[in-house]
Coordinates of N, CA and C in Angstrom, one line a residue:
X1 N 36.0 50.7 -12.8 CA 34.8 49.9 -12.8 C 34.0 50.3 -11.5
X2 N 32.8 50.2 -11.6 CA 31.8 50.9 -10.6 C 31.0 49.3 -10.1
X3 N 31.1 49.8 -8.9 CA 31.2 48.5 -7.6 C 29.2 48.5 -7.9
X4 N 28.4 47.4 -7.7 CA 27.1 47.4 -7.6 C 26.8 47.8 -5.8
X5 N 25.7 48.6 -6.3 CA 25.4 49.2 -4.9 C 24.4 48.4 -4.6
X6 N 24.1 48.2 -2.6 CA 23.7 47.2 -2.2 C 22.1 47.3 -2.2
X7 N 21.3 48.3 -2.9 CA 19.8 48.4 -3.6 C 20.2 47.7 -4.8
X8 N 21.1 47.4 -6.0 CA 21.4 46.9 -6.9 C 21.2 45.1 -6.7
X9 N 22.2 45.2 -5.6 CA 22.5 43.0 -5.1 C 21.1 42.6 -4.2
X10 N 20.3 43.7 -3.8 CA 19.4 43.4 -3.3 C 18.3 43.1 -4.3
X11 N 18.3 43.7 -5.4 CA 17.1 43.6 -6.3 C 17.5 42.7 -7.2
X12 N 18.8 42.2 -7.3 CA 19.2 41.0 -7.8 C 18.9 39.5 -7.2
X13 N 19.1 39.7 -5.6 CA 18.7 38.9 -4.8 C 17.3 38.4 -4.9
X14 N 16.6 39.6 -4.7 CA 15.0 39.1 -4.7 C 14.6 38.6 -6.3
X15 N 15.2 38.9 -7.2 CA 14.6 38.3 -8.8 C 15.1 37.1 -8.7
X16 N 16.2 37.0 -8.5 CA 16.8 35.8 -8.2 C 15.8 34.9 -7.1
X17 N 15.5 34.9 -6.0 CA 14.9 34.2 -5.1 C 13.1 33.8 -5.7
X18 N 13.1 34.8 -6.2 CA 11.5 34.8 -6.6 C 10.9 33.5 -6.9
X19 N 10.3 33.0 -5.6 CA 9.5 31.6 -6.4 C 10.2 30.0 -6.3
X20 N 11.6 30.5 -5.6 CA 12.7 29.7 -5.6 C 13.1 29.5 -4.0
X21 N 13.3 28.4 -3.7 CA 13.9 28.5 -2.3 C 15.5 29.0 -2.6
X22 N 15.8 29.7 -1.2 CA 16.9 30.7 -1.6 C 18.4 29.4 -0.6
X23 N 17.6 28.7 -0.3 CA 18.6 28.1 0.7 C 18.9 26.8 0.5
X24 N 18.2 25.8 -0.7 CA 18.6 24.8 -0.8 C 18.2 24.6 -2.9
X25 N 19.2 24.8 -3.8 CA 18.9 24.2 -4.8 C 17.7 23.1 -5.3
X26 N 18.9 22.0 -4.2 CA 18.0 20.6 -5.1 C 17.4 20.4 -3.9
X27 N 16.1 20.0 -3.8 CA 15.2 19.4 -3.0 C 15.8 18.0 -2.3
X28 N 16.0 18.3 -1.0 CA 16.5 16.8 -0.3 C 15.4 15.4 -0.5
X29 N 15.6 14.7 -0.8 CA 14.8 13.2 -0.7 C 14.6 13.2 0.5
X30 N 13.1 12.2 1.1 CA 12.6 11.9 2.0 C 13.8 10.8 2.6
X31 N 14.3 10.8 4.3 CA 14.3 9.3 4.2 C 13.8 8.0 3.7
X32 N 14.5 7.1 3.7 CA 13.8 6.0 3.3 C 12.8 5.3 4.5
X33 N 13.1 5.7 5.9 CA 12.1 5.4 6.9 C 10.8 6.5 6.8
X34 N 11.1 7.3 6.1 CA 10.3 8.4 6.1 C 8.9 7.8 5.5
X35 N 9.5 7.8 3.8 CA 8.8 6.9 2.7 C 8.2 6.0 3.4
X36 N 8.7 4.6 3.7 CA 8.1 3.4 3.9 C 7.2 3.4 5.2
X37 N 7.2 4.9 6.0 CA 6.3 4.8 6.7 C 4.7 4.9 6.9
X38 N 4.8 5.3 5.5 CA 3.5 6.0 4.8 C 3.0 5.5 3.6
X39 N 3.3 3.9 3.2 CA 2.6 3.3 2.5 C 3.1 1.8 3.1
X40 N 2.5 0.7 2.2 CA 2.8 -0.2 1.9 C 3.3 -0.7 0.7
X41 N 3.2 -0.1 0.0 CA 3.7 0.0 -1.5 C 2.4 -0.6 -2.0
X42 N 3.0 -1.3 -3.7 CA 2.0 -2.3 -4.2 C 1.2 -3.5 -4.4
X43 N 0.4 -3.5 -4.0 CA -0.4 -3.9 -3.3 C -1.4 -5.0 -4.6
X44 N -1.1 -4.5 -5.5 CA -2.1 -4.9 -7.0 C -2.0 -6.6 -6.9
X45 N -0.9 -7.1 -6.3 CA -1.0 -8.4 -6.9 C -1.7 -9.3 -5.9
X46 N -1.9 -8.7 -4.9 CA -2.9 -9.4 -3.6 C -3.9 -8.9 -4.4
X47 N -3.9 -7.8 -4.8 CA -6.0 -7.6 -5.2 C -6.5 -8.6 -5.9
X48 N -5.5 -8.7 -6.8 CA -5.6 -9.6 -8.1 C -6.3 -11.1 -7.4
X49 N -5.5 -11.6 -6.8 CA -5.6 -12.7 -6.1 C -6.9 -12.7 -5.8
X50 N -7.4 -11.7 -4.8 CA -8.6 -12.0 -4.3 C -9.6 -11.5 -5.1
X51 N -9.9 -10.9 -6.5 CA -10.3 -10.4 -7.2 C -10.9 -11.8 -7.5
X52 N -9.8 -13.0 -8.2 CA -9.7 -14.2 -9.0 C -10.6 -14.8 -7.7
X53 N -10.2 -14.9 -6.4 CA -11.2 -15.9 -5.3 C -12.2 -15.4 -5.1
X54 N -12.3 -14.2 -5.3 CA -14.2 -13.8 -5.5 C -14.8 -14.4 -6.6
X55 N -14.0 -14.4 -8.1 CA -15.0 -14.8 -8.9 C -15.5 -16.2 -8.8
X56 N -14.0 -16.9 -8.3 CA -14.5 -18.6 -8.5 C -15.4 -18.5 -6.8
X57 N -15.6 -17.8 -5.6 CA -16.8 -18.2 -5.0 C -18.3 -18.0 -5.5
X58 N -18.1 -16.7 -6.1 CA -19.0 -16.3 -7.2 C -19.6 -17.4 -8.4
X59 N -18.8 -18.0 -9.1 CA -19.1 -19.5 -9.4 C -19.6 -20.6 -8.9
X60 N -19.2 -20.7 -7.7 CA -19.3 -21.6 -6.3 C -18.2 -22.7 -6.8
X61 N -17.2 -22.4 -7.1 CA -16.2 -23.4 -7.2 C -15.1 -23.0 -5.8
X62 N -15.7 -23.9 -4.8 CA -15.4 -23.3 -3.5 C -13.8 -24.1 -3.4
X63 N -13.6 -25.4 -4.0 CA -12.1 -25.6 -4.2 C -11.1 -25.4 -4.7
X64 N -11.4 -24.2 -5.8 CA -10.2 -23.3 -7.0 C -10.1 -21.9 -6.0
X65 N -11.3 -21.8 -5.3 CA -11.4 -20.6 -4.7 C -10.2 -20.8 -3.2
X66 N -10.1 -21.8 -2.4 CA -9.4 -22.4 -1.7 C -8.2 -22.0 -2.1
X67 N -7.6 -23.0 -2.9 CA -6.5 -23.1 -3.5 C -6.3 -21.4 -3.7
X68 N -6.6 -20.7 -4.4 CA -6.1 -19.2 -4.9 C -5.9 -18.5 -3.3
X69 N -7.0 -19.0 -2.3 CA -6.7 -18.3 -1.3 C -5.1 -18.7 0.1
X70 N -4.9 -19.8 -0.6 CA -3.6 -20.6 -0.3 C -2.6 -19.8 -1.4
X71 N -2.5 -19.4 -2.3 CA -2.0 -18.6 -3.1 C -1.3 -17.3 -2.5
X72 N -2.8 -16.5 -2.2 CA -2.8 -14.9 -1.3 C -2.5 -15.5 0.0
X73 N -2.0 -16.3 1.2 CA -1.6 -16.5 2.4 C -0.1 -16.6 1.9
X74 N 0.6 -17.3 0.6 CA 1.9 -17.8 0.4 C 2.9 -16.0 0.1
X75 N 1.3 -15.3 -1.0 CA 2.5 -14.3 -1.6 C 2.7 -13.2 -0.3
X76 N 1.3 -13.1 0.8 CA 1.3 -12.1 1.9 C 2.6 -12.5 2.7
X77 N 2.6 -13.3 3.3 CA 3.4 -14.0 3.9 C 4.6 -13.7 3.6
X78 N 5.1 -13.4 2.2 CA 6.8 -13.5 1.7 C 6.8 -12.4 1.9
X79 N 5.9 -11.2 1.2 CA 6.2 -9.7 2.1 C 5.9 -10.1 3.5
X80 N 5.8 -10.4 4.1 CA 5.4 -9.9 5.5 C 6.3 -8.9 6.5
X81 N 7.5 -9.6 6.5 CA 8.8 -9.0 7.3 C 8.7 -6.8 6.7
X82 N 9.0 -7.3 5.0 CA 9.1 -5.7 4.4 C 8.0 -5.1 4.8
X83 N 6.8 -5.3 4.3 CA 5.2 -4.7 4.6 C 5.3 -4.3 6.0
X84 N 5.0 -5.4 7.0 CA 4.9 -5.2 8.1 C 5.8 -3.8 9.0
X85 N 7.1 -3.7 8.9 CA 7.8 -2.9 9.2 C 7.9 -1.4 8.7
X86 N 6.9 -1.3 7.6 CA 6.7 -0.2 6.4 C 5.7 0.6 7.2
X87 N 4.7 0.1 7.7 CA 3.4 0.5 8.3 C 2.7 -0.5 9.1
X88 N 3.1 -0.8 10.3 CA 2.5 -2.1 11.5 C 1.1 -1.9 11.5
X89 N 0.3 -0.3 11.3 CA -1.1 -0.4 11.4 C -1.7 -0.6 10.2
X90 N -1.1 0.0 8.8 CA -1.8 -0.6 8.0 C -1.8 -2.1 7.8
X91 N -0.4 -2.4 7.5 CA -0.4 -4.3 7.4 C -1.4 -5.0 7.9
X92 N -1.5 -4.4 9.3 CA -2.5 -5.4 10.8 C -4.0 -5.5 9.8
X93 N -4.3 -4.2 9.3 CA -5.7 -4.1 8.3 C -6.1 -5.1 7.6
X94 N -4.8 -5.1 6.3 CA -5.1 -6.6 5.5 C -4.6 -7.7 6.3
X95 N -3.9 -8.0 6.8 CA -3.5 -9.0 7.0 C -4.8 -9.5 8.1
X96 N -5.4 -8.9 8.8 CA -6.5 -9.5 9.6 C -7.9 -9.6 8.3
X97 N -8.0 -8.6 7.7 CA -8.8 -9.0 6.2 C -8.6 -10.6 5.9
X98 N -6.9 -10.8 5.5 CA -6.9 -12.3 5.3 C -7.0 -13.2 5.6
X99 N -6.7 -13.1 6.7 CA -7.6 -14.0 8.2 C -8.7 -14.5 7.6
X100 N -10.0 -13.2 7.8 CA -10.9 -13.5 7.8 C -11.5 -14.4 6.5
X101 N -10.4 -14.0 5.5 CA -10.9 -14.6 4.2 C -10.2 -16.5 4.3
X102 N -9.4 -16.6 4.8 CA -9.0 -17.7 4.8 C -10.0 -19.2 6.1
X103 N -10.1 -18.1 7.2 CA -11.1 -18.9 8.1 C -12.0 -19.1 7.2
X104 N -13.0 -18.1 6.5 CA -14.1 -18.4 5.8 C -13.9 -20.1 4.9
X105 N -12.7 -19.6 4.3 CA -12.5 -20.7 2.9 C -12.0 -22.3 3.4
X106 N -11.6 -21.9 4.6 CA -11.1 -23.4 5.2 C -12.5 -23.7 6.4
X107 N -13.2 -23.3 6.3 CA -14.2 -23.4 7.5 C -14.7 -25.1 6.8
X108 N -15.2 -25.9 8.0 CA -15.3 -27.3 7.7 C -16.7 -27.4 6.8
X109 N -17.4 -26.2 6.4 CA -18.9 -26.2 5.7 C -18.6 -24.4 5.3
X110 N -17.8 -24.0 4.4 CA -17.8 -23.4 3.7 C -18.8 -22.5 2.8
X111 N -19.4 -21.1 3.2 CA -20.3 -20.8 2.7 C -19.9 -19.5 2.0
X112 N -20.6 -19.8 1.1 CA -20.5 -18.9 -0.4 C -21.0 -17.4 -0.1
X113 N -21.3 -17.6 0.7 CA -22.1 -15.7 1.3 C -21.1 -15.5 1.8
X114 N -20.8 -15.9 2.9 CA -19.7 -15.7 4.0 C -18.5 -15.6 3.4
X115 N -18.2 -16.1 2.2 CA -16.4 -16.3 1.9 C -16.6 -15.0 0.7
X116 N -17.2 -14.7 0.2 CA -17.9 -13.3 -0.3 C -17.7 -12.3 0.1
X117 N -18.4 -12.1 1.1 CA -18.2 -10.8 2.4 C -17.0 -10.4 2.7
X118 N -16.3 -11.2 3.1 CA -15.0 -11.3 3.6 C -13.8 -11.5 2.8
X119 N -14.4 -11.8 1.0 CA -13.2 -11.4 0.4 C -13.3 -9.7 -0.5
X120 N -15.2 -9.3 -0.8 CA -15.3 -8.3 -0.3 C -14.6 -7.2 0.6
X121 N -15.0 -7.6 1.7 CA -13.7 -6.6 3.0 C -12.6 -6.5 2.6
X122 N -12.0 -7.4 2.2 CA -10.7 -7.5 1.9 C -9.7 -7.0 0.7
X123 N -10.7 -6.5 -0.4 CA -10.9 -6.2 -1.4 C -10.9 -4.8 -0.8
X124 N -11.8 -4.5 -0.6 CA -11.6 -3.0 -0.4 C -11.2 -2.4 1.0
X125 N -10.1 -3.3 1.9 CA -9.2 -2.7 2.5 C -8.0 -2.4 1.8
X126 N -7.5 -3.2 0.8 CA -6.5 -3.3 -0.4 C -6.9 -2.1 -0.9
X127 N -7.7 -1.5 -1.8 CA -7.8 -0.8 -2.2 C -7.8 1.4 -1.6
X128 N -8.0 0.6 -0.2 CA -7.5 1.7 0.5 C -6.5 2.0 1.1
X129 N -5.5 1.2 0.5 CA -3.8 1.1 1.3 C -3.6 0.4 2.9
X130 N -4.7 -0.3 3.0 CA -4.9 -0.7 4.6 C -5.1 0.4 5.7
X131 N -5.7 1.6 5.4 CA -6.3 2.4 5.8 C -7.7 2.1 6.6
X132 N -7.5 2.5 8.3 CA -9.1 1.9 8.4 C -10.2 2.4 8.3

């Protein structure tokens, strides 16, 4: 039997390599600190929320609007520990967004422009991952 000569294992090597990493098969997974440092995850059911307390200010039903915004403070809140730890600069984003939306809606004279704007902002810091 005739041994492959090493122009042979070489041009085997490179067809073989072509296009392929030559040094690891399967693709290692990110840490998980890696991942969760680079998002917040999802995020859809806070929009939602404040989607619903736009329309009822939009309405001027400034008390359903309240209440929903007691809603979005209860469900932020239960993420807070996971979110927070995921990304401290994004979180600070919305979570100061909800601030602003909640001062508005508890403010002792409540105004329909102002609780707008600020669920507005808030809306579309959500939408940008809490990106500033």
């Amino acid at each position: 039997m005739k041994h492959p000569t090493t122009s042979t294992l070489s041009a085997f090597a490179l067809l073989w390599g072509f296009g392929q990493p030559l040094m690891a098969a399967t693709p290692t997974p990110p840490s998980p600190g890696l991942l969760a440092a680079t998002f917040l995850g999802d995020l859809s059911s806070y929009k939602a929320i404040a989607v619903d307390t736009l329309e009822l200010i939009n309405k001027g039903d400034i008390t359903g609007a309240q209440k929903r915004g007691t809603d979005l403070e209860t469900a932020w809140d239960k993420a807070e520990d996971t979110m927070k730890l995921s990304d401290p600069a994004k979180w600070r984003v919305i979570d100061k967004a909800i601030d602003r939306v909640l001062n508005a809606l508890r403010a002792p004279q409540p105004q329909q422009a102002t609780c707008a704007s600020a669920l507005n902002d808030l809306i579309s810091a959500i939408n940008k991952g809490g990106a500033a």
